[in-house]
Coordinates of C-alpha atoms in Angstrom, one line a residue:
M1 CA 184.9 -33.0 -15.3
L2 CA 186.0 -29.4 -15.6
E3 CA 186.0 -27.8 -19.0
F4 CA 188.1 -24.7 -19.9
P5 CA 185.9 -22.0 -21.4
L6 CA 188.6 -20.7 -24.1
S7 CA 189.9 -22.4 -27.1
Q8 CA 193.4 -21.9 -25.9
P9 CA 194.7 -25.1 -24.3
P10 CA 194.7 -24.6 -20.4
E11 CA 198.6 -25.6 -20.1
E12 CA 199.1 -22.8 -22.8
Y13 CA 196.9 -20.4 -21.0
L14 CA 198.9 -21.0 -17.7
E15 CA 202.3 -20.5 -19.6
S16 CA 200.8 -17.1 -21.0
G17 CA 200.9 -15.7 -17.5
Q18 CA 197.0 -14.4 -18.1
Q19 CA 195.2 -14.1 -14.8
E20 CA 191.3 -14.1 -15.6
H21 CA 190.8 -17.7 -15.9
R22 CA 194.0 -18.9 -14.0
T23 CA 192.3 -20.6 -11.1
L24 CA 190.1 -22.8 -13.4
A25 CA 193.1 -23.4 -15.7
L26 CA 195.1 -24.7 -12.5
L27 CA 192.5 -26.9 -11.6
V28 CA 191.8 -28.4 -14.9
V29 CA 195.7 -29.0 -15.6
A30 CA 196.2 -30.5 -12.1
G31 CA 193.2 -32.9 -12.8
E32 CA 194.7 -34.1 -16.3
I33 CA 198.2 -34.6 -14.9
R34 CA 197.2 -36.3 -11.4
Y35 CA 198.5 -39.6 -12.3
S36 CA 201.1 -38.8 -14.8
N37 CA 202.7 -36.1 -12.8
P38 CA 201.6 -36.0 -9.1
Q39 CA 204.2 -33.5 -7.5
R40 CA 203.3 -31.1 -10.0
S41 CA 199.5 -31.8 -10.1
M42 CA 199.7 -31.1 -6.2
A43 CA 201.5 -27.9 -6.5
L44 CA 198.9 -26.5 -9.1
A45 CA 196.3 -27.8 -6.6
N46 CA 197.6 -25.7 -3.7
E47 CA 198.2 -22.7 -6.0
A48 CA 194.4 -22.8 -6.9
E49 CA 193.5 -23.3 -3.3
E50 CA 195.3 -20.1 -2.4
R51 CA 194.0 -18.2 -5.2
A52 CA 190.3 -19.3 -4.6
R53 CA 190.7 -18.4 -0.9
A54 CA 192.0 -14.9 -1.5
A55 CA 189.1 -14.3 -3.9
H56 CA 186.4 -15.7 -1.7
D57 CA 185.6 -18.1 -4.8
H58 CA 183.9 -20.9 -2.6
N59 CA 183.0 -23.2 -5.8
H60 CA 186.7 -23.0 -7.0
L61 CA 187.9 -23.5 -3.6
S62 CA 185.8 -26.5 -3.1
R63 CA 187.1 -28.4 -6.6
A64 CA 190.7 -27.5 -5.4
L65 CA 190.4 -29.3 -2.0
M66 CA 188.4 -32.1 -3.6
L67 CA 191.2 -32.7 -5.9
K68 CA 193.8 -32.4 -3.1
G69 CA 191.9 -35.0 -1.1
G70 CA 191.7 -37.4 -4.1
M71 CA 195.8 -37.0 -4.2
Q72 CA 196.0 -37.4 -0.6
V73 CA 194.1 -40.9 -0.9
D74 CA 196.5 -41.7 -3.8
L75 CA 199.4 -41.2 -1.1
R76 CA 197.5 -43.2 1.6
C77 CA 197.5 -40.0 3.7
H78 CA 193.9 -40.8 4.8
D79 CA 193.6 -38.1 7.6
D80 CA 194.8 -35.3 5.2
A81 CA 192.4 -36.7 2.7
L82 CA 189.5 -36.5 5.2
S83 CA 190.2 -33.2 6.2
C84 CA 190.4 -31.7 2.5
Y85 CA 187.1 -33.7 1.6
N86 CA 185.3 -32.3 4.6
Q87 CA 186.1 -28.8 3.9
A88 CA 185.1 -29.1 0.5
L89 CA 181.8 -30.7 1.3
K90 CA 181.1 -27.9 4.0
L91 CA 181.6 -25.4 0.9
A92 CA 179.7 -27.3 -1.6
R93 CA 176.7 -27.4 0.8
F94 CA 177.1 -23.8 1.6
T95 CA 176.9 -23.1 -2.2
S96 CA 174.0 -25.6 -2.6
N97 CA 176.2 -27.5 -5.3
R98 CA 174.7 -30.8 -4.9
A99 CA 176.3 -32.4 -8.0
M100 CA 179.7 -31.4 -6.2
Q101 CA 178.5 -32.7 -2.8
A102 CA 177.9 -36.2 -4.6
R103 CA 181.3 -36.2 -5.9
I104 CA 182.9 -35.3 -2.7
L105 CA 180.9 -37.9 -1.1
N106 CA 182.4 -40.6 -3.4
G107 CA 185.8 -39.7 -2.2
I108 CA 185.0 -39.8 1.2
G109 CA 183.6 -43.2 0.8
A110 CA 186.9 -44.3 -0.9
V111 CA 188.9 -43.1 2.5
H112 CA 186.7 -45.1 4.6
Y113 CA 187.1 -48.1 2.5
N114 CA 190.9 -47.9 2.6
L115 CA 190.8 -47.6 6.6
G116 CA 188.4 -50.7 6.5
N117 CA 185.6 -48.6 7.9
Y118 CA 183.1 -50.6 5.6
P119 CA 179.9 -49.3 7.3
Q120 CA 180.5 -45.5 6.6
A121 CA 182.1 -46.3 3.0
I122 CA 178.7 -47.9 2.3
T123 CA 176.5 -45.1 3.8
V124 CA 178.5 -42.6 2.3
W125 CA 178.5 -44.1 -1.2
E126 CA 174.7 -44.5 -0.9
R127 CA 174.0 -41.0 -0.2
S128 CA 176.2 -40.1 -3.1
L129 CA 174.5 -42.4 -5.1
G130 CA 171.1 -41.1 -3.9
L131 CA 172.0 -37.5 -4.9
K132 CA 173.1 -38.6 -8.2
E133 CA 169.9 -40.3 -8.9
E134 CA 168.0 -37.0 -7.7
L135 CA 169.9 -35.0 -9.9
G136 CA 169.4 -37.2 -13.0
E137 CA 173.2 -37.9 -13.1
R138 CA 172.9 -41.4 -14.4
E139 CA 176.2 -41.7 -16.1
S140 CA 178.0 -40.8 -13.1
Q141 CA 176.1 -43.4 -10.9
A142 CA 178.1 -46.3 -12.5
T143 CA 181.3 -45.5 -10.5
T144 CA 179.6 -45.3 -7.3
L145 CA 177.9 -48.6 -8.0
Q146 CA 181.2 -50.2 -8.7
N147 CA 182.4 -48.9 -5.7
L148 CA 179.4 -50.2 -3.4
G149 CA 180.1 -53.6 -5.4
I150 CA 183.5 -53.8 -4.4
V151 CA 182.7 -53.2 -0.6
Y152 CA 180.1 -55.6 -0.7
T153 CA 182.6 -58.1 -2.1
T154 CA 185.1 -57.2 0.6
L155 CA 182.5 -58.1 3.2
G156 CA 181.4 -61.5 1.4
Q157 CA 178.0 -60.3 0.2
H158 CA 178.5 -61.6 -3.0
E159 CA 175.0 -61.5 -4.5
R160 CA 174.4 -57.8 -3.6
A161 CA 178.0 -56.9 -5.1
L162 CA 176.6 -58.8 -8.4
E163 CA 173.8 -56.4 -8.3
C164 CA 175.6 -53.4 -8.2
Y165 CA 178.1 -54.7 -11.0
N166 CA 175.2 -55.4 -13.3
K167 CA 173.6 -51.9 -12.9
S168 CA 176.7 -50.3 -13.4
L169 CA 177.2 -52.5 -16.5
A170 CA 173.9 -51.4 -17.7
I171 CA 174.6 -47.8 -17.2
N172 CA 178.2 -47.8 -19.1
V173 CA 176.4 -49.8 -21.9
E174 CA 174.0 -47.1 -22.4
F175 CA 176.5 -44.4 -22.5
G176 CA 179.0 -46.1 -24.6
D177 CA 181.7 -45.9 -21.9
Q178 CA 183.9 -48.7 -23.0
R179 CA 186.5 -48.3 -19.9
G180 CA 183.4 -48.6 -17.6
V181 CA 182.1 -51.7 -19.1
S182 CA 185.4 -53.3 -19.0
R183 CA 185.8 -52.6 -15.6
A184 CA 182.1 -54.0 -14.8
Y185 CA 183.0 -57.4 -16.8
H186 CA 186.2 -57.6 -14.8
N187 CA 184.3 -57.2 -11.3
I188 CA 181.5 -59.5 -12.4
A189 CA 184.5 -62.0 -13.2
T190 CA 185.6 -61.4 -9.6
Y191 CA 182.2 -62.7 -8.4
Y192 CA 182.2 -65.5 -10.3
L193 CA 185.7 -66.5 -9.2
D194 CA 184.9 -65.9 -5.7
T195 CA 182.0 -68.2 -6.0
H196 CA 184.0 -70.9 -7.8
Q197 CA 182.0 -70.6 -11.0
L198 CA 185.2 -70.6 -13.2
D199 CA 183.7 -71.1 -16.6
A200 CA 181.5 -68.1 -16.1
A201 CA 184.5 -66.1 -14.7
I202 CA 186.6 -67.0 -17.8
E203 CA 183.6 -65.7 -20.1
F204 CA 183.4 -62.4 -18.5
L205 CA 187.2 -61.9 -18.5
N206 CA 187.4 -62.6 -22.0
R207 CA 184.6 -59.8 -22.6
S208 CA 186.9 -57.4 -20.5
L209 CA 190.0 -58.5 -22.4
Q210 CA 188.5 -57.7 -25.6
I211 CA 187.5 -54.3 -24.9
K212 CA 190.9 -53.6 -23.1
E213 CA 192.6 -54.8 -26.4
Q214 CA 190.5 -52.3 -28.5
L215 CA 191.3 -49.2 -26.1
D216 CA 195.0 -50.4 -26.3
D217 CA 194.9 -50.7 -22.5
R218 CA 198.5 -52.7 -22.2
Q219 CA 198.7 -52.9 -18.6
G220 CA 194.9 -53.8 -18.2
V221 CA 195.5 -56.6 -20.8
A222 CA 198.4 -57.8 -19.2
T223 CA 196.4 -58.1 -15.8
T224 CA 193.5 -59.9 -17.5
Y225 CA 195.7 -62.3 -19.1
N226 CA 197.0 -63.0 -15.6
N227 CA 193.7 -63.5 -14.3
L228 CA 192.8 -66.0 -17.1
G229 CA 196.0 -68.0 -16.6
N230 CA 194.9 -68.0 -12.9
A231 CA 191.4 -69.3 -13.9
N232 CA 192.5 -71.9 -16.2
F233 CA 195.1 -73.3 -13.6
V234 CA 192.7 -73.7 -11.0
L235 CA 190.2 -75.6 -13.8
G236 CA 193.6 -77.9 -14.2
D237 CA 193.8 -76.6 -17.9
Y238 CA 197.3 -76.1 -17.8
D239 CA 198.2 -75.6 -21.4
N240 CA 195.6 -72.4 -21.6
A241 CA 197.0 -71.4 -18.3
L242 CA 200.4 -71.3 -19.6
Q243 CA 199.4 -69.3 -23.0
Y244 CA 197.8 -66.6 -21.0
Y245 CA 200.7 -66.3 -18.4
Q246 CA 203.4 -66.1 -21.2
K247 CA 201.1 -63.2 -22.9
S248 CA 200.8 -61.4 -19.8
L249 CA 204.7 -61.9 -19.3
A250 CA 205.6 -60.6 -22.8
I251 CA 203.4 -57.0 -22.1
K252 CA 205.0 -56.8 -18.6
Q253 CA 208.4 -57.2 -20.0
E254 CA 207.7 -54.9 -22.9
Q255 CA 206.7 -52.3 -20.5
G256 CA 209.8 -52.8 -18.1
D257 CA 208.0 -53.8 -15.0
R258 CA 210.3 -56.4 -13.7
M259 CA 208.7 -57.4 -10.4
R260 CA 205.4 -58.0 -12.1
A261 CA 207.0 -59.9 -14.8
A262 CA 209.1 -61.8 -12.1
S263 CA 205.8 -62.6 -10.5
T264 CA 204.2 -63.9 -13.6
Q265 CA 207.6 -66.2 -14.3
S266 CA 206.6 -67.7 -10.9
S267 CA 203.1 -68.6 -12.0
I268 CA 204.8 -70.0 -15.2
G269 CA 206.8 -72.2 -12.7
K270 CA 204.0 -73.8 -11.1
V271 CA 202.5 -74.6 -14.6
Y272 CA 205.8 -76.4 -15.5
E273 CA 205.8 -78.1 -11.9
K274 CA 202.4 -79.6 -12.8
Q275 CA 203.4 -80.7 -16.3
G276 CA 206.5 -82.4 -14.8
E277 CA 209.1 -79.9 -16.1
I278 CA 210.8 -79.8 -12.9
E279 CA 214.0 -78.1 -14.0
A280 CA 212.2 -75.6 -16.2
A281 CA 210.1 -74.9 -12.9
K282 CA 213.0 -74.2 -10.7
Q283 CA 214.4 -71.9 -13.4
M284 CA 211.4 -69.8 -13.3
F285 CA 211.3 -69.7 -9.5
H286 CA 215.1 -68.6 -9.5
R287 CA 214.4 -65.8 -11.7
H288 CA 211.5 -64.4 -9.5
L289 CA 213.9 -64.7 -6.6
D290 CA 216.6 -63.1 -8.3
V291 CA 214.5 -60.0 -9.3
A292 CA 212.8 -60.0 -5.9
R293 CA 216.3 -59.6 -4.3
E294 CA 217.5 -56.9 -6.8
V295 CA 214.3 -54.8 -6.6
G296 CA 214.2 -55.3 -2.6
Q297 CA 210.8 -56.9 -2.2
P298 CA 210.8 -58.9 1.0
L299 CA 207.4 -60.5 0.5
Q300 CA 208.3 -61.5 -3.1
I301 CA 211.5 -63.0 -2.0
A302 CA 209.6 -65.1 0.5
I303 CA 207.1 -66.5 -2.0
A304 CA 209.8 -67.3 -4.3
L305 CA 212.0 -69.1 -1.4
E306 CA 208.9 -71.3 -0.5
A307 CA 208.1 -72.1 -4.0
L308 CA 211.7 -73.4 -4.3
G309 CA 211.3 -75.2 -1.0
T310 CA 208.2 -76.8 -1.9
I311 CA 209.3 -78.3 -5.2
H312 CA 212.8 -79.3 -3.7
A313 CA 210.8 -81.3 -0.9
R314 CA 208.6 -83.1 -3.8
Q315 CA 211.9 -84.1 -5.5
D316 CA 212.8 -85.6 -2.0
D317 CA 215.9 -83.2 -1.8
V318 CA 215.5 -82.4 1.7
P319 CA 218.6 -80.4 2.6
E320 CA 217.8 -77.9 0.0
A321 CA 214.2 -78.0 0.8
I322 CA 214.8 -77.3 4.2
A323 CA 217.5 -74.5 3.6
Y324 CA 214.8 -72.6 1.4
L325 CA 212.0 -73.0 3.7
T326 CA 213.9 -71.9 6.5
E327 CA 214.9 -68.8 4.8
A328 CA 211.5 -68.0 3.4
A329 CA 210.1 -68.4 7.1
Q330 CA 213.0 -65.9 8.4
T331 CA 212.0 -63.2 5.4
A332 CA 208.4 -63.5 6.2
R333 CA 209.1 -62.9 9.9
Q334 CA 211.1 -59.9 9.2
I335 CA 208.0 -58.3 7.6
D336 CA 205.5 -59.5 9.9
A337 CA 203.8 -61.3 7.0
K338 CA 201.6 -63.9 9.1
T339 CA 199.5 -65.6 6.4
Y340 CA 202.7 -66.1 4.3
L341 CA 204.7 -67.4 7.7
H342 CA 202.0 -69.7 8.6
G343 CA 202.0 -71.5 5.1
I344 CA 205.9 -71.5 4.8
L345 CA 205.7 -73.2 8.6
Q346 CA 203.5 -75.9 7.8
N347 CA 205.5 -77.0 4.8
L348 CA 208.7 -76.7 6.7
I349 CA 207.0 -78.8 9.5
D350 CA 205.9 -81.4 7.1
V351 CA 209.4 -82.0 5.7
L352 CA 210.9 -82.1 8.7
L353 CA 208.4 -84.5 10.5
Q354 CA 209.0 -87.0 7.5
T355 CA 212.6 -87.2 7.8
E356 CA 215.5 -88.1 10.2
H357 CA 215.3 -84.3 11.1
R358 CA 212.1 -84.5 12.9
N359 CA 213.9 -83.4 16.2
N360 CA 214.5 -80.1 14.5
A361 CA 210.7 -79.6 13.9
T362 CA 210.2 -78.6 17.7
P363 CA 210.7 -74.7 17.6
F364 CA 208.8 -74.4 14.3
L365 CA 205.9 -76.4 15.5
I366 CA 205.9 -74.2 18.8
E367 CA 205.7 -71.1 16.5
F368 CA 203.1 -72.4 14.1
V369 CA 200.8 -73.3 17.1
A370 CA 201.1 -69.8 18.2
L371 CA 200.6 -68.3 15.1
Q372 CA 197.6 -70.7 14.3
K373 CA 195.9 -69.6 17.4
E374 CA 196.4 -66.0 16.7
M375 CA 195.3 -66.3 13.0
F376 CA 192.3 -68.2 14.2
N377 CA 191.3 -65.2 16.6
T378 CA 192.1 -62.7 14.2
E379 CA 189.8 -64.6 11.6
A380 CA 187.0 -64.9 14.3
D381 CA 187.2 -61.1 15.0
R382 CA 187.0 -60.1 11.2
R383 CA 184.0 -62.4 10.7
L384 CA 182.5 -60.7 13.7
K385 CA 183.4 -57.2 12.7
N386 CA 182.2 -57.8 9.3
M387 CA 178.8 -59.2 10.6
Q388 CA 178.6 -56.1 12.8
A389 CA 179.4 -53.8 10.0
L390 CA 176.6 -55.5 7.6
Y391 CA 174.2 -54.9 10.9
E392 CA 175.1 -51.3 11.3
V393 CA 174.6 -50.6 7.3
E394 CA 171.1 -52.2 7.6
Q395 CA 170.3 -50.3 10.6
A396 CA 171.4 -47.1 8.8
R397 CA 169.1 -47.9 6.2
K398 CA 166.1 -48.4 8.2
E399 CA 166.8 -45.3 10.4
S400 CA 167.4 -42.8 7.6
E401 CA 164.9 -44.8 4.9
I402 CA 167.5 -44.6 2.3
L403 CA 166.3 -47.9 0.9
R404 CA 162.9 -49.6 1.4
L405 CA 163.6 -53.2 1.2
S406 CA 160.8 -55.3 -0.6
N407 CA 159.6 -58.6 1.1
Q408 CA 161.7 -60.6 -1.2
Q409 CA 165.0 -58.8 -0.7
L410 CA 164.4 -59.1 3.2
A411 CA 164.0 -63.1 2.5
Q412 CA 167.2 -62.9 0.5
E413 CA 169.1 -61.2 3.2
A414 CA 167.9 -63.6 5.5
E415 CA 168.8 -66.4 3.5
F416 CA 172.2 -64.9 3.1
R417 CA 172.7 -64.6 7.1
K418 CA 171.7 -68.4 7.1
K419 CA 174.4 -69.1 4.6
E420 CA 177.1 -67.0 6.6
L421 CA 175.9 -68.9 9.8
T422 CA 176.7 -72.3 8.1
T423 CA 180.1 -70.6 6.9
T424 CA 181.0 -69.9 10.8
A425 CA 180.1 -73.5 11.9
M426 CA 182.2 -75.1 9.1
Y427 CA 185.0 -72.9 10.2
L428 CA 184.7 -74.1 13.5
T429 CA 184.8 -77.6 12.6
Q430 CA 188.0 -76.9 10.3
K431 CA 189.5 -75.2 13.4
N432 CA 189.0 -78.1 15.6
E433 CA 190.2 -80.6 12.9
M434 CA 193.3 -78.6 12.2
L435 CA 194.2 -78.2 16.1
R436 CA 193.8 -82.0 16.6
K437 CA 195.9 -83.0 13.7
L438 CA 198.5 -80.6 15.1
R439 CA 198.1 -82.4 18.6
R440 CA 198.7 -85.7 16.7
H441 CA 201.8 -84.4 15.3
V442 CA 203.1 -83.1 18.4
A443 CA 202.5 -86.4 20.2
D444 CA 204.3 -88.2 17.4
L445 CA 207.1 -85.8 17.6
R446 CA 207.4 -86.3 21.5
E447 CA 208.5 -90.1 20.9
F448 CA 211.6 -89.1 19.2
V449 CA 212.9 -86.3 21.5
S450 CA 214.5 -86.6 25.0
E451 CA 212.9 -86.0 28.3
K452 CA 214.2 -82.3 28.5
G453 CA 212.9 -81.9 24.9
A454 CA 209.5 -83.2 25.4
Q455 CA 208.8 -80.6 28.2
P456 CA 208.1 -77.7 25.7
L457 CA 205.9 -80.3 23.5
R458 CA 203.8 -81.1 26.4
Q459 CA 203.0 -77.5 27.1
V460 CA 202.1 -77.3 23.3
E461 CA 199.7 -80.3 23.7
Q462 CA 198.0 -78.6 26.7
E463 CA 197.6 -75.4 24.7
L464 CA 196.2 -77.3 21.8
A465 CA 193.8 -79.2 24.2
L466 CA 192.6 -75.9 25.7
A467 CA 192.1 -74.3 22.1
I468 CA 190.1 -77.4 20.9
G469 CA 187.8 -77.1 24.0
S470 CA 187.7 -73.3 24.1
E471 CA 184.1 -71.7 24.7
E472 CA 185.6 -68.4 23.0
H473 CA 184.8 -69.3 19.4
W474 CA 181.7 -71.2 20.4
S475 CA 180.4 -67.7 22.0
G476 CA 181.0 -66.2 18.7
F477 CA 178.9 -68.7 16.8
Q478 CA 176.3 -68.2 19.5
R479 CA 176.0 -64.5 18.9
Q480 CA 175.7 -65.0 15.2
F481 CA 173.1 -67.7 15.7
Q482 CA 171.1 -65.3 17.8
Q483 CA 171.0 -62.7 15.1
V484 CA 170.1 -65.3 12.6
H485 CA 167.4 -67.1 14.7
S486 CA 166.4 -64.4 17.4
G487 CA 164.8 -66.1 20.4
Y488 CA 165.3 -69.5 19.1
L489 CA 166.9 -71.0 21.9
E490 CA 165.0 -69.5 24.6
S491 CA 161.6 -70.6 22.9
L492 CA 163.1 -74.3 22.4
A493 CA 164.1 -74.2 26.4
A494 CA 160.6 -72.9 27.4
R495 CA 158.9 -75.5 25.6
Y496 CA 161.3 -78.3 26.6
P497 CA 162.6 -77.3 29.8
G498 CA 164.4 -80.6 30.5
L499 CA 167.0 -79.9 27.8
T500 CA 170.6 -79.6 29.1
P501 CA 173.0 -76.8 27.6
T502 CA 174.9 -79.2 25.7
E503 CA 171.6 -80.7 24.1
L504 CA 170.7 -77.2 23.3
K505 CA 174.0 -76.6 21.5
V506 CA 173.3 -80.0 19.6
C507 CA 169.8 -78.5 18.5
S508 CA 171.3 -75.5 17.3
L509 CA 173.9 -77.2 15.2
I510 CA 171.0 -79.6 14.0
K511 CA 168.9 -76.8 12.8
I512 CA 171.6 -75.3 10.6
N513 CA 171.7 -79.0 8.9
L514 CA 175.2 -79.9 10.2
S515 CA 176.1 -83.5 10.0
T516 CA 176.6 -85.7 13.1
K517 CA 180.2 -85.7 12.2
E518 CA 180.4 -82.2 11.9
I519 CA 178.6 -81.5 15.2
A520 CA 181.2 -83.6 17.0
Q521 CA 184.0 -82.1 15.8
I522 CA 182.6 -78.4 16.7
L523 CA 181.9 -80.0 20.4
N524 CA 185.2 -81.7 20.8
T525 CA 183.6 -85.2 21.0
E526 CA 182.9 -88.3 19.1
S527 CA 180.2 -89.1 16.8
R528 CA 178.6 -91.9 18.9
S529 CA 178.3 -89.4 21.9
I530 CA 176.2 -86.8 19.4
E531 CA 174.2 -90.0 18.4
K532 CA 173.5 -90.4 22.3
Y533 CA 172.6 -86.7 22.6
R534 CA 170.2 -86.9 19.7
Q535 CA 168.4 -89.9 21.4
R536 CA 168.2 -88.1 24.7
I537 CA 166.7 -85.0 22.7
R538 CA 164.1 -87.1 21.1
K539 CA 163.0 -88.7 24.4
K540 CA 162.9 -85.6 26.2
M541 CA 160.7 -84.0 23.3
E542 CA 158.6 -87.0 23.3
L543 CA 159.0 -88.0 19.5
G544 CA 157.4 -90.8 17.8
Q545 CA 159.5 -93.2 15.6
D546 CA 158.5 -91.7 12.6
D547 CA 159.0 -88.2 13.9
N548 CA 161.9 -86.2 12.1
L549 CA 164.2 -84.5 14.6
S550 CA 165.4 -81.8 12.2
T551 CA 162.0 -80.8 11.1
I552 CA 160.6 -80.6 14.6
L553 CA 163.7 -78.4 15.5
A554 CA 163.3 -76.2 12.4
A555 CA 159.4 -75.7 13.4
V556 CA 160.4 -74.5 16.7
G557 CA 159.8 -70.5 16.9
A558 CA 158.2 -70.5 13.5
P559 CA 155.0 -68.1 13.1
E560 CA 151.7 -69.7 13.2
S561 CA 149.7 -69.8 10.1
P562 CA 147.5 -66.7 9.7
H563 CA 143.9 -67.1 10.8
S564 CA 141.1 -67.2 8.2

């Protein structure tokens, strides 16, 4: 942080019209009001930049550009932010100001993270962290470690994220940075929420809450109350969830934050619904809807409409349920909110199929199937991109020797990749099960429509059949399998050349410990067919009655014991 060398406050110095330290005063004040008055902050930073350029003052020019880069990040103007940061970094290198380089790299990492360029974000943040370690700037390392934890969380590498959060926590405790400690506790709680360890999540949220209350961070307190409400709701402790939501609501109303208050009222409505207080729940959902419409928040309007539609459906008030859900779907379509539209359509189809209105489900079912296919493809792409991102990060580490991993760390990473592979396999299982369920729905619906109406449903059935048997997702799984178990299938085929391509697929799924039922779902066949495949594999491998197929397959490609 910049310090002003005079006893006179920098704001007063600017008003006095003095010139000797004006550039520095501009930077100090611009930094102080960056969030409270961003427009004036940018104007001051622009003036500081002009003065520094005119004076050929590289240090102050670098600081001005870095500050402007941060403000451009706040505005989500990422190209402008990168331009400012890169100019600032070039100047900091020219003046050999390594501390400034570390701070600028931290900002560049934030831009890459916001753009979804996760490998670049990790690489840049690790360079920033390395510079800070070399300079002995231990206190400032905490923020970079928090950033690394967040990007690892985004990539699903929860254990790495926790390691970063714990290191950041230790530094913040060491230097007495209570805000930093509170942030670290909150991020550690996020780890436990993501890994479904709710009791531990609640413990760390309470630790974060205690510090925020001491700091009188009212907005932070409201957010933490809301998260505690969410955790208790998932646990089924509705009384505690309600208390936390109500505390959060009181603060948001006190601060005049109408939209966030309305969103919390919707959460309170869900608690009331669980407690059987249906009219009170509807009242809360209507308040959420009214505010969302007044403020003009289409996504919140869609969420409130879906909540009202769902609760009316559970009360068998079909006309109201259909009306609310239809409007919710239309609102979600207008803003291209695919994830929300997917859930809304599913609820709407379920209502229509269980009533005399089942004929009206056809267009929604066709839309749902198309959206389902698009979302599955998007999710598969996201998983593969994240895998590629992690691979690139690991390669960059090795090539630049940023971090030498111990054998234990390598083993942990290998174990993580195995878990990711299993997760992908289970994802394929769920995908095929969902598509089969949809196909059954379509077949049931076809019985109640005319021949003319049945034609588009037959087309949907054909598309579903093709999607279930598609090799596209299997190819993605196979690439991931090869990354984790490099050369395994080649070794297996070389040792047992009689195995067919399908039998090799079965072997790869047995190797990652999937059950017969799960293998059958992925390969779109019956469990008894998988049992027959297992018998043929055993026969071709010449296994005895006491030989365990899973154990034999696990040993294929394993390194031999070292010679004495």
